[in-house]
């Protein structure tokens, strides 16, 4: 039977993995309107609001202000807490692998030459993570704002000519976004990643994508390696042909595969913890990697996906039009229903999102090439870390 201790750490691991899954994927389009999005909203908005009200009801204002400052420093400002936690967890997992699994390689399921692929996979994963953390994502400042504005033309739908950042007070390049955590605008901003303690933008998106893909490979390959180690342990411990006495009949019967695996997991707690963590994280990381690959192929970012969802809502509300301009040109415009009877411009209602062309979509292969080999971006006067 599985011990109570094993059940406790498995439950804790499941809860932690579910929390990571909700944080990673909760706001993605694929989970819009689902329990995953609702859980993300609850964890990031509803729960903090409830805690704030509870604290104000029973604790002094000074304590409440300190709690709010702590929450802001963790989730609203650039800080290394989650980055340090991620690195520590990764190194801990690597230590467990080296002490618990490495001595069992090679075995009857894994050949010695696979140490080459194991080493290369880990090296690529750690290297792309380090570069994605360190590289300037494409910070916009007074020194490079002209160059940044020249990289992408405003499409008149998601981005507009002459836009100015209300925080930086600089011209806002198309496809950029102001990051409240870092305190500056970032070119081709995707999102701010607390696990990297950095924004993902024009200059480091390729390294972030490389990290995601290689981390998916680490999780999948790691799960396979640990599974083979467990199978090898069944042989070395003599459990393959082991016999046990039935408690009811008293007869000897073969030890089942399931019972032998549960026994080994209960006996090798560190090995079991890492294997279960890998099995749980693998789907979340793989789904997130596939999502990032998909939006890259379609020519937009996570930030722009939110904008496209707003466009879809405008189409659903029947307020998005293509308005004809002098000279045969046309542009998109929002005309509220109460204003439509008095708006006499030549216009056509947009009825389907398929009618709207993404001005930044070059085609799947060209989009990937652009991400992997972005245009040279002038560096700002100061590093983004300052």
mmCIF file of N, CA, C and O in Angstrom, residues 37 116 140 263 293:
data_model
loop_
_atom_site.group_PDB
_atom_site.id
_atom_site.type_symbol
_atom_site.label_atom_id
_atom_site.label_comp_id
_atom_site.label_asym_id
_atom_site.label_seq_id
_atom_site.Cartn_x
_atom_site.Cartn_y
_atom_site.Cartn_z
ATOM 1 N N UNK A 37 -9.373 29.768 -17.333
ATOM 2 C CA UNK A 37 -9.367 31.232 -17.317
ATOM 3 C C UNK A 37 -9.984 31.760 -16.030
ATOM 4 O O UNK A 37 -9.459 32.708 -15.412
ATOM 5 N N UNK A 116 25.031 11.569 -24.672
ATOM 6 C CA UNK A 116 25.294 12.692 -25.579
ATOM 7 C C UNK A 116 24.018 13.517 -25.769
ATOM 8 O O UNK A 116 24.036 14.750 -25.651
ATOM 9 N N UNK A 140 12.463 50.432 -25.571
ATOM 10 C CA UNK A 140 12.328 51.683 -26.333
ATOM 11 C C UNK A 140 12.678 52.857 -25.422
ATOM 12 O O UNK A 140 12.148 52.966 -24.309
ATOM 13 N N UNK A 263 5.559 0.318 -5.114
ATOM 14 C CA UNK A 263 6.554 0.004 -4.078
ATOM 15 C C UNK A 263 7.851 0.776 -4.321
ATOM 16 O O UNK A 263 8.434 1.356 -3.386
ATOM 17 N N UNK A 293 4.168 28.568 -30.745
ATOM 18 C CA UNK A 293 4.486 28.274 -32.140
ATOM 19 C C UNK A 293 3.328 28.670 -33.048
ATOM 20 O O UNK A 293 3.537 29.176 -34.154
#
